[in-house]
mmCIF file of C-alpha atoms in Angstrom:
data_model
loop_
_atom_site.group_PDB
_atom_site.id
_atom_site.type_symbol
_atom_site.label_atom_id
_atom_site.label_comp_id
_atom_site.label_asym_id
_atom_site.label_seq_id
_atom_site.Cartn_x
_atom_site.Cartn_y
_atom_site.Cartn_z
ATOM 1 C CA UNK A 1 57.220 -15.054 -6.466
ATOM 2 C CA UNK A 2 60.878 -15.693 -5.722
ATOM 3 C CA UNK A 3 61.215 -12.398 -5.401
ATOM 4 C CA UNK A 4 58.743 -12.285 -2.700
ATOM 5 C CA UNK A 5 59.742 -15.379 -0.966
ATOM 6 C CA UNK A 6 63.493 -14.204 -1.160
ATOM 7 C CA UNK A 7 62.694 -10.269 -0.318
ATOM 8 C CA UNK A 8 64.398 -9.433 -3.895
ATOM 9 C CA UNK A 9 62.126 -6.618 -5.048
ATOM 10 C CA UNK A 10 64.567 -5.503 -7.094
ATOM 11 C CA UNK A 11 63.773 -9.232 -9.620
ATOM 12 C CA UNK A 12 59.938 -8.441 -9.327
ATOM 13 C CA UNK A 13 60.193 -4.693 -10.090
ATOM 14 C CA UNK A 14 62.124 -5.101 -12.948
ATOM 15 C CA UNK A 15 59.855 -7.679 -15.125
ATOM 16 C CA UNK A 16 60.030 -7.304 -18.959
ATOM 17 C CA UNK A 17 57.480 -4.780 -19.794
ATOM 18 C CA UNK A 18 56.787 -7.155 -23.421
ATOM 19 C CA UNK A 19 56.474 -10.514 -21.767
ATOM 20 C CA UNK A 20 53.046 -11.467 -20.557
ATOM 21 C CA UNK A 21 52.560 -13.567 -17.524
ATOM 22 C CA UNK A 22 50.120 -16.135 -15.862
ATOM 23 C CA UNK A 23 50.065 -17.755 -12.760
ATOM 24 C CA UNK A 24 47.724 -20.400 -11.342
ATOM 25 C CA UNK A 25 46.528 -20.839 -8.186
ATOM 26 C CA UNK A 26 44.566 -23.345 -6.490
ATOM 27 C CA UNK A 27 43.583 -23.459 -2.816
ATOM 28 C CA UNK A 28 42.289 -25.834 -0.483
ATOM 29 C CA UNK A 29 41.090 -25.459 3.077
ATOM 30 C CA UNK A 30 43.529 -22.199 4.407
ATOM 31 C CA UNK A 31 45.912 -23.024 2.002
ATOM 32 C CA UNK A 32 46.546 -21.925 -1.802
ATOM 33 C CA UNK A 33 49.546 -23.429 -4.051
ATOM 34 C CA UNK A 34 50.604 -22.945 -7.397
ATOM 35 C CA UNK A 35 49.471 -25.101 -9.872
ATOM 36 C CA UNK A 36 51.534 -23.547 -12.885
ATOM 37 C CA UNK A 37 53.528 -20.574 -13.550
ATOM 38 C CA UNK A 38 54.420 -19.489 -17.800
ATOM 39 C CA UNK A 39 55.914 -16.785 -18.957
ATOM 40 C CA UNK A 40 56.195 -16.588 -22.864
ATOM 41 C CA UNK A 41 56.512 -12.657 -24.826
ATOM 42 C CA UNK A 42 53.534 -10.508 -25.961
ATOM 43 C CA UNK A 43 54.622 -11.500 -29.753
ATOM 44 C CA UNK A 44 54.406 -14.907 -29.099
ATOM 45 C CA UNK A 45 51.101 -14.797 -26.509
ATOM 46 C CA UNK A 46 49.259 -12.618 -29.806
ATOM 47 C CA UNK A 47 49.901 -15.705 -31.736
ATOM 48 C CA UNK A 48 48.923 -18.315 -28.815
ATOM 49 C CA UNK A 49 45.415 -16.315 -28.597
ATOM 50 C CA UNK A 50 44.562 -16.235 -32.771
ATOM 51 C CA UNK A 51 44.989 -19.802 -32.979
ATOM 52 C CA UNK A 52 43.244 -20.477 -30.160
ATOM 53 C CA UNK A 53 40.447 -18.334 -31.433
ATOM 54 C CA UNK A 54 40.828 -19.902 -34.510
ATOM 55 C CA UNK A 55 41.123 -23.710 -33.444
ATOM 56 C CA UNK A 56 37.614 -22.939 -31.178
ATOM 57 C CA UNK A 57 35.710 -21.408 -33.423
ATOM 58 C CA UNK A 58 32.517 -22.695 -34.526
ATOM 59 C CA UNK A 59 29.381 -21.651 -36.354
ATOM 60 C CA UNK A 60 26.269 -21.857 -34.491
ATOM 61 C CA UNK A 61 22.634 -21.211 -35.269
ATOM 62 C CA UNK A 62 21.249 -18.259 -33.810
ATOM 63 C CA UNK A 63 17.420 -18.845 -33.456
ATOM 64 C CA UNK A 64 16.679 -15.193 -33.097
ATOM 65 C CA UNK A 65 18.243 -13.819 -35.513
ATOM 66 C CA UNK A 66 17.499 -17.032 -37.664
ATOM 67 C CA UNK A 67 21.122 -16.617 -39.168
ATOM 68 C CA UNK A 68 24.300 -19.135 -38.791
ATOM 69 C CA UNK A 69 27.086 -17.373 -36.992
ATOM 70 C CA UNK A 70 30.381 -18.152 -35.508
ATOM 71 C CA UNK A 71 31.056 -18.839 -31.848
ATOM 72 C CA UNK A 72 33.642 -18.301 -29.617
ATOM 73 C CA UNK A 73 33.016 -20.433 -26.726
ATOM 74 C CA UNK A 74 34.348 -18.891 -23.367
ATOM 75 C CA UNK A 75 37.129 -21.328 -21.502
ATOM 76 C CA UNK A 76 34.462 -21.823 -18.305
ATOM 77 C CA UNK A 77 31.999 -23.188 -20.444
ATOM 78 C CA UNK A 78 34.631 -25.549 -22.705
ATOM 79 C CA UNK A 79 35.895 -27.214 -19.512
ATOM 80 C CA UNK A 80 31.784 -27.349 -17.563
ATOM 81 C CA UNK A 81 30.808 -28.980 -21.541
ATOM 82 C CA UNK A 82 32.856 -31.556 -20.226
ATOM 83 C CA UNK A 83 31.448 -32.053 -16.452
ATOM 84 C CA UNK A 84 27.680 -33.664 -15.292
ATOM 85 C CA UNK A 85 25.971 -30.023 -15.314
ATOM 86 C CA UNK A 86 23.854 -31.516 -12.840
ATOM 87 C CA UNK A 87 27.382 -31.990 -10.045
ATOM 88 C CA UNK A 88 28.691 -28.709 -9.273
ATOM 89 C CA UNK A 89 31.499 -30.318 -6.997
ATOM 90 C CA UNK A 90 33.039 -32.522 -10.013
ATOM 91 C CA UNK A 91 36.828 -32.038 -8.991
ATOM 92 C CA UNK A 92 37.968 -32.794 -12.467
ATOM 93 C CA UNK A 93 36.478 -28.892 -13.890
ATOM 94 C CA UNK A 94 39.236 -26.994 -12.684
ATOM 95 C CA UNK A 95 41.966 -29.662 -13.466
ATOM 96 C CA UNK A 96 40.560 -29.593 -17.070
ATOM 97 C CA UNK A 97 40.478 -25.699 -17.425
ATOM 98 C CA UNK A 98 44.149 -25.702 -16.569
ATOM 99 C CA UNK A 99 44.921 -27.962 -19.318
ATOM 100 C CA UNK A 100 42.627 -25.527 -21.891
ATOM 101 C CA UNK A 101 44.667 -22.337 -20.623
ATOM 102 C CA UNK A 102 47.574 -24.420 -20.961
ATOM 103 C CA UNK A 103 46.972 -25.088 -24.294
ATOM 104 C CA UNK A 104 45.399 -21.091 -25.251
ATOM 105 C CA UNK A 105 48.434 -19.639 -23.611
ATOM 106 C CA UNK A 106 51.326 -22.522 -24.647
ATOM 107 C CA UNK A 107 48.977 -23.787 -28.062
ATOM 108 C CA UNK A 108 49.743 -27.867 -26.561
ATOM 109 C CA UNK A 109 47.438 -29.849 -27.299
ATOM 110 C CA UNK A 110 44.714 -30.954 -24.577
ATOM 111 C CA UNK A 111 44.586 -34.183 -23.430
ATOM 112 C CA UNK A 112 43.087 -37.152 -25.438
ATOM 113 C CA UNK A 113 41.656 -38.528 -21.714
ATOM 114 C CA UNK A 114 39.037 -34.631 -22.512
ATOM 115 C CA UNK A 115 38.000 -36.284 -25.411
ATOM 116 C CA UNK A 116 36.304 -39.556 -23.752
ATOM 117 C CA UNK A 117 34.729 -37.084 -21.450
ATOM 118 C CA UNK A 118 33.147 -34.849 -23.236
ATOM 119 C CA UNK A 119 32.083 -37.499 -25.170
ATOM 120 C CA UNK A 120 30.692 -39.636 -22.950
ATOM 121 C CA UNK A 121 28.528 -36.329 -21.742
ATOM 122 C CA UNK A 122 27.542 -35.828 -25.021
ATOM 123 C CA UNK A 123 25.575 -39.065 -25.138
ATOM 124 C CA UNK A 124 24.547 -39.433 -22.289
ATOM 125 C CA UNK A 125 23.196 -36.125 -21.356
ATOM 126 C CA UNK A 126 19.588 -34.479 -22.788
ATOM 127 C CA UNK A 127 21.818 -31.789 -24.489
ATOM 128 C CA UNK A 128 23.286 -33.525 -26.511
ATOM 129 C CA UNK A 129 25.966 -32.465 -28.371
ATOM 130 C CA UNK A 130 26.395 -28.668 -27.855
ATOM 131 C CA UNK A 131 28.199 -25.492 -29.373
ATOM 132 C CA UNK A 132 30.380 -25.696 -26.451
ATOM 133 C CA UNK A 133 30.808 -29.219 -27.100
ATOM 134 C CA UNK A 134 31.718 -29.571 -30.679
ATOM 135 C CA UNK A 135 34.122 -26.926 -29.754
ATOM 136 C CA UNK A 136 36.163 -28.915 -27.874
ATOM 137 C CA UNK A 137 35.716 -31.126 -29.720
ATOM 138 C CA UNK A 138 36.921 -29.399 -32.359
ATOM 139 C CA UNK A 139 39.956 -27.917 -30.420
ATOM 140 C CA UNK A 140 40.682 -31.606 -29.168
ATOM 141 C CA UNK A 141 40.707 -33.356 -32.673
ATOM 142 C CA UNK A 142 42.757 -30.809 -34.012
ATOM 143 C CA UNK A 143 45.636 -30.179 -32.212
ATOM 144 C CA UNK A 144 46.227 -33.706 -31.386
ATOM 145 C CA UNK A 145 46.090 -34.562 -35.496
ATOM 146 C CA UNK A 146 50.103 -34.911 -36.003
ATOM 147 C CA UNK A 147 50.126 -36.926 -39.145
ATOM 148 C CA UNK A 148 48.242 -34.167 -41.866
ATOM 149 C CA UNK A 149 44.790 -35.843 -41.991
ATOM 150 C CA UNK A 150 41.670 -34.476 -41.838
ATOM 151 C CA UNK A 151 41.352 -31.460 -39.980
ATOM 152 C CA UNK A 152 37.562 -29.807 -38.744
ATOM 153 C CA UNK A 153 36.722 -26.455 -39.546
ATOM 154 C CA UNK A 154 34.251 -24.317 -38.098
ATOM 155 C CA UNK A 155 31.080 -25.283 -40.728
ATOM 156 C CA UNK A 156 30.375 -27.987 -43.087
ATOM 157 C CA UNK A 157 32.966 -27.919 -45.700
ATOM 158 C CA UNK A 158 32.570 -29.482 -49.168
ATOM 159 C CA UNK A 159 34.988 -31.983 -50.732
ATOM 160 C CA UNK A 160 36.011 -35.394 -49.783
ATOM 161 C CA UNK A 161 35.742 -36.341 -45.732
ATOM 162 C CA UNK A 162 35.877 -39.134 -43.016
ATOM 163 C CA UNK A 163 33.722 -41.867 -43.248
ATOM 164 C CA UNK A 164 32.750 -40.919 -38.744
ATOM 165 C CA UNK A 165 32.179 -37.267 -39.556
ATOM 166 C CA UNK A 166 29.366 -38.378 -42.691
ATOM 167 C CA UNK A 167 27.947 -41.214 -40.818
ATOM 168 C CA UNK A 168 27.831 -38.494 -38.055
ATOM 169 C CA UNK A 169 25.378 -36.098 -40.809
ATOM 170 C CA UNK A 170 23.907 -39.431 -41.860
ATOM 171 C CA UNK A 171 22.433 -39.899 -38.529
ATOM 172 C CA UNK A 172 21.041 -36.180 -37.917
ATOM 173 C CA UNK A 173 19.575 -36.857 -41.129
ATOM 174 C CA UNK A 174 17.707 -40.226 -40.408
ATOM 175 C CA UNK A 175 16.725 -37.478 -36.870
ATOM 176 C CA UNK A 176 15.083 -34.990 -38.558
ATOM 177 C CA UNK A 177 13.150 -37.337 -41.233
ATOM 178 C CA UNK A 178 11.682 -39.147 -37.938
ATOM 179 C CA UNK A 179 11.254 -35.354 -36.339
ATOM 180 C CA UNK A 180 8.748 -34.892 -39.738
ATOM 181 C CA UNK A 181 7.302 -37.660 -39.865
ATOM 182 C CA UNK A 182 6.760 -38.482 -36.191
ATOM 183 C CA UNK A 183 6.639 -34.655 -34.229
ATOM 184 C CA UNK A 184 8.169 -34.737 -30.782
ATOM 185 C CA UNK A 185 8.721 -38.123 -29.307
ATOM 186 C CA UNK A 186 9.194 -38.602 -25.811
ATOM 187 C CA UNK A 187 12.407 -41.317 -26.581
ATOM 188 C CA UNK A 188 13.979 -40.709 -30.539
ATOM 189 C CA UNK A 189 16.513 -42.551 -32.057
ATOM 190 C CA UNK A 190 18.460 -40.006 -30.984
ATOM 191 C CA UNK A 191 17.714 -40.960 -27.000
ATOM 192 C CA UNK A 192 17.838 -44.773 -28.763
ATOM 193 C CA UNK A 193 20.587 -44.671 -31.051
ATOM 194 C CA UNK A 194 23.167 -42.234 -30.979
ATOM 195 C CA UNK A 195 26.053 -43.889 -28.835
ATOM 196 C CA UNK A 196 24.943 -47.209 -30.798
ATOM 197 C CA UNK A 197 25.697 -45.666 -33.864
ATOM 198 C CA UNK A 198 28.615 -44.417 -32.222
ATOM 199 C CA UNK A 199 30.633 -47.205 -31.497
ATOM 200 C CA UNK A 200 29.325 -49.446 -33.667
ATOM 201 C CA UNK A 201 28.014 -48.000 -36.931
ATOM 202 C CA UNK A 202 27.688 -51.284 -38.717
ATOM 203 C CA UNK A 203 24.747 -52.622 -36.509
ATOM 204 C CA UNK A 204 23.226 -49.265 -35.358
ATOM 205 C CA UNK A 205 23.353 -47.997 -39.004
ATOM 206 C CA UNK A 206 21.098 -51.403 -40.245
ATOM 207 C CA UNK A 207 18.603 -51.180 -37.419
ATOM 208 C CA UNK A 208 18.725 -47.446 -38.229
ATOM 209 C CA UNK A 209 17.906 -47.866 -41.748
ATOM 210 C CA UNK A 210 14.958 -49.757 -41.340
ATOM 211 C CA UNK A 211 13.624 -47.732 -39.252
ATOM 212 C CA UNK A 212 14.212 -44.610 -41.778
ATOM 213 C CA UNK A 213 12.066 -46.861 -43.778
ATOM 214 C CA UNK A 214 8.546 -46.803 -41.735
ATOM 215 C CA UNK A 215 9.328 -43.298 -41.195
ATOM 216 C CA UNK A 216 9.952 -42.382 -44.644
ATOM 217 C CA UNK A 217 5.914 -44.638 -45.420
ATOM 218 C CA UNK A 218 4.732 -42.833 -42.970
ATOM 219 C CA UNK A 219 5.849 -39.142 -43.868
ATOM 220 C CA UNK A 220 5.241 -39.514 -47.905
ATOM 221 C CA UNK A 221 1.105 -40.538 -47.104
ATOM 222 C CA UNK A 222 0.795 -37.709 -45.028
ATOM 223 C CA UNK A 223 3.917 -34.919 -47.055
ATOM 224 C CA UNK A 224 4.966 -36.830 -49.995
ATOM 225 C CA UNK A 225 6.855 -33.983 -50.939
ATOM 226 C CA UNK A 226 9.102 -33.162 -48.634
ATOM 227 C CA UNK A 227 9.723 -36.334 -48.166
ATOM 228 C CA UNK A 228 10.748 -37.096 -51.100
ATOM 229 C CA UNK A 229 13.223 -34.015 -51.266
ATOM 230 C CA UNK A 230 14.388 -35.093 -47.711
ATOM 231 C CA UNK A 231 15.570 -38.464 -48.910
ATOM 232 C CA UNK A 232 16.786 -36.844 -51.518
ATOM 233 C CA UNK A 233 18.792 -35.045 -49.199
ATOM 234 C CA UNK A 234 19.536 -38.629 -47.540
ATOM 235 C CA UNK A 235 20.729 -40.367 -50.925
ATOM 236 C CA UNK A 236 23.177 -37.859 -51.399
ATOM 237 C CA UNK A 237 24.499 -37.600 -48.473
ATOM 238 C CA UNK A 238 25.572 -41.510 -48.230
ATOM 239 C CA UNK A 239 26.388 -40.410 -52.604
ATOM 240 C CA UNK A 240 28.534 -37.869 -52.118
ATOM 241 C CA UNK A 241 31.044 -39.413 -49.943
ATOM 242 C CA UNK A 242 30.844 -42.745 -51.306
ATOM 243 C CA UNK A 243 29.948 -44.133 -48.279
ATOM 244 C CA UNK A 244 29.087 -48.267 -49.346
ATOM 245 C CA UNK A 245 29.756 -49.680 -46.060
ATOM 246 C CA UNK A 246 29.693 -48.643 -42.596
ATOM 247 C CA UNK A 247 32.656 -49.874 -40.353
ATOM 248 C CA UNK A 248 32.180 -52.372 -37.006
ATOM 249 C CA UNK A 249 32.907 -49.549 -35.034
ATOM 250 C CA UNK A 250 34.700 -46.376 -34.517
ATOM 251 C CA UNK A 251 37.656 -45.108 -32.787
ATOM 252 C CA UNK A 252 37.979 -42.417 -30.243
ATOM 253 C CA UNK A 253 39.019 -39.628 -32.701
ATOM 254 C CA UNK A 254 36.723 -41.724 -35.581
ATOM 255 C CA UNK A 255 33.511 -40.832 -32.299
ATOM 256 C CA UNK A 256 35.144 -37.280 -32.698
ATOM 257 C CA UNK A 257 34.489 -36.802 -36.057
ATOM 258 C CA UNK A 258 31.155 -38.385 -36.014
ATOM 259 C CA UNK A 259 29.763 -35.957 -33.648
ATOM 260 C CA UNK A 260 31.368 -32.997 -35.466
ATOM 261 C CA UNK A 261 29.666 -34.177 -38.423
ATOM 262 C CA UNK A 262 26.543 -34.816 -36.961
ATOM 263 C CA UNK A 263 26.605 -31.239 -35.457
ATOM 264 C CA UNK A 264 27.464 -29.490 -37.956
ATOM 265 C CA UNK A 265 24.252 -30.858 -39.767
ATOM 266 C CA UNK A 266 22.167 -30.485 -37.447
ATOM 267 C CA UNK A 267 23.095 -26.561 -37.288
ATOM 268 C CA UNK A 268 22.914 -26.681 -41.446
ATOM 269 C CA UNK A 269 18.773 -27.779 -41.193
ATOM 270 C CA UNK A 270 18.380 -25.182 -38.494
ATOM 271 C CA UNK A 271 19.169 -22.815 -40.201
ATOM 272 C CA UNK A 272 17.302 -24.685 -43.649
ATOM 273 C CA UNK A 273 19.587 -25.335 -46.044
ATOM 274 C CA UNK A 274 20.013 -28.402 -48.103
#
């Protein structure tokens, strides 16, 4: 760009062949502005892209093939997942995409305000925690994890997991028990309690387990075998990960862990696994 403005043709002609260059532009009316310029070696570029795909990888159930598959979400769809899908004029989309592009090329951590946005969309719209949102949450949590704590993987891993993550799994299991007992209701526990459980788990899960006892009783009367199996799976979740009590609140990062636990458990249930 400088060679064009200064009329020094040789500066652009002799760009290094083993370098990667990226220029981000934005437009407003008849004006174009340079938003960002990235210059890095191809060696570092390849390492950054390899890490990017590792960090965004998420397991998703393929209903047509009836198997769990690793999904790599495109950058635009990642950025769009934090937006209101009915609002095509959301000006923050380009800003979000720019942060994600930098994360891909420079291995930077996306800002935590983006986690707030994607969790808000997960709570507010009918799509819930989609593969795109789970992938973005995973990326943000892992890239901002500087203390060597829990790292989110693309699928459920055995071993000790954070309480918030397990609470998300439990919520998904309670939701599946309600569905087995009542079928497809207009306003289930996800619509009524997902936000509540994600932010104030102690109060929310008290109510959820009261509802569960009613759902379990109905299911046991109609499908006793299924009821016993599903309740056993729920008890194993609580027991295996040593859930003795629910915290009063979850931090922003813990809310992200809750969403991931919920997503992972649902994909596992879709595949027919316990």
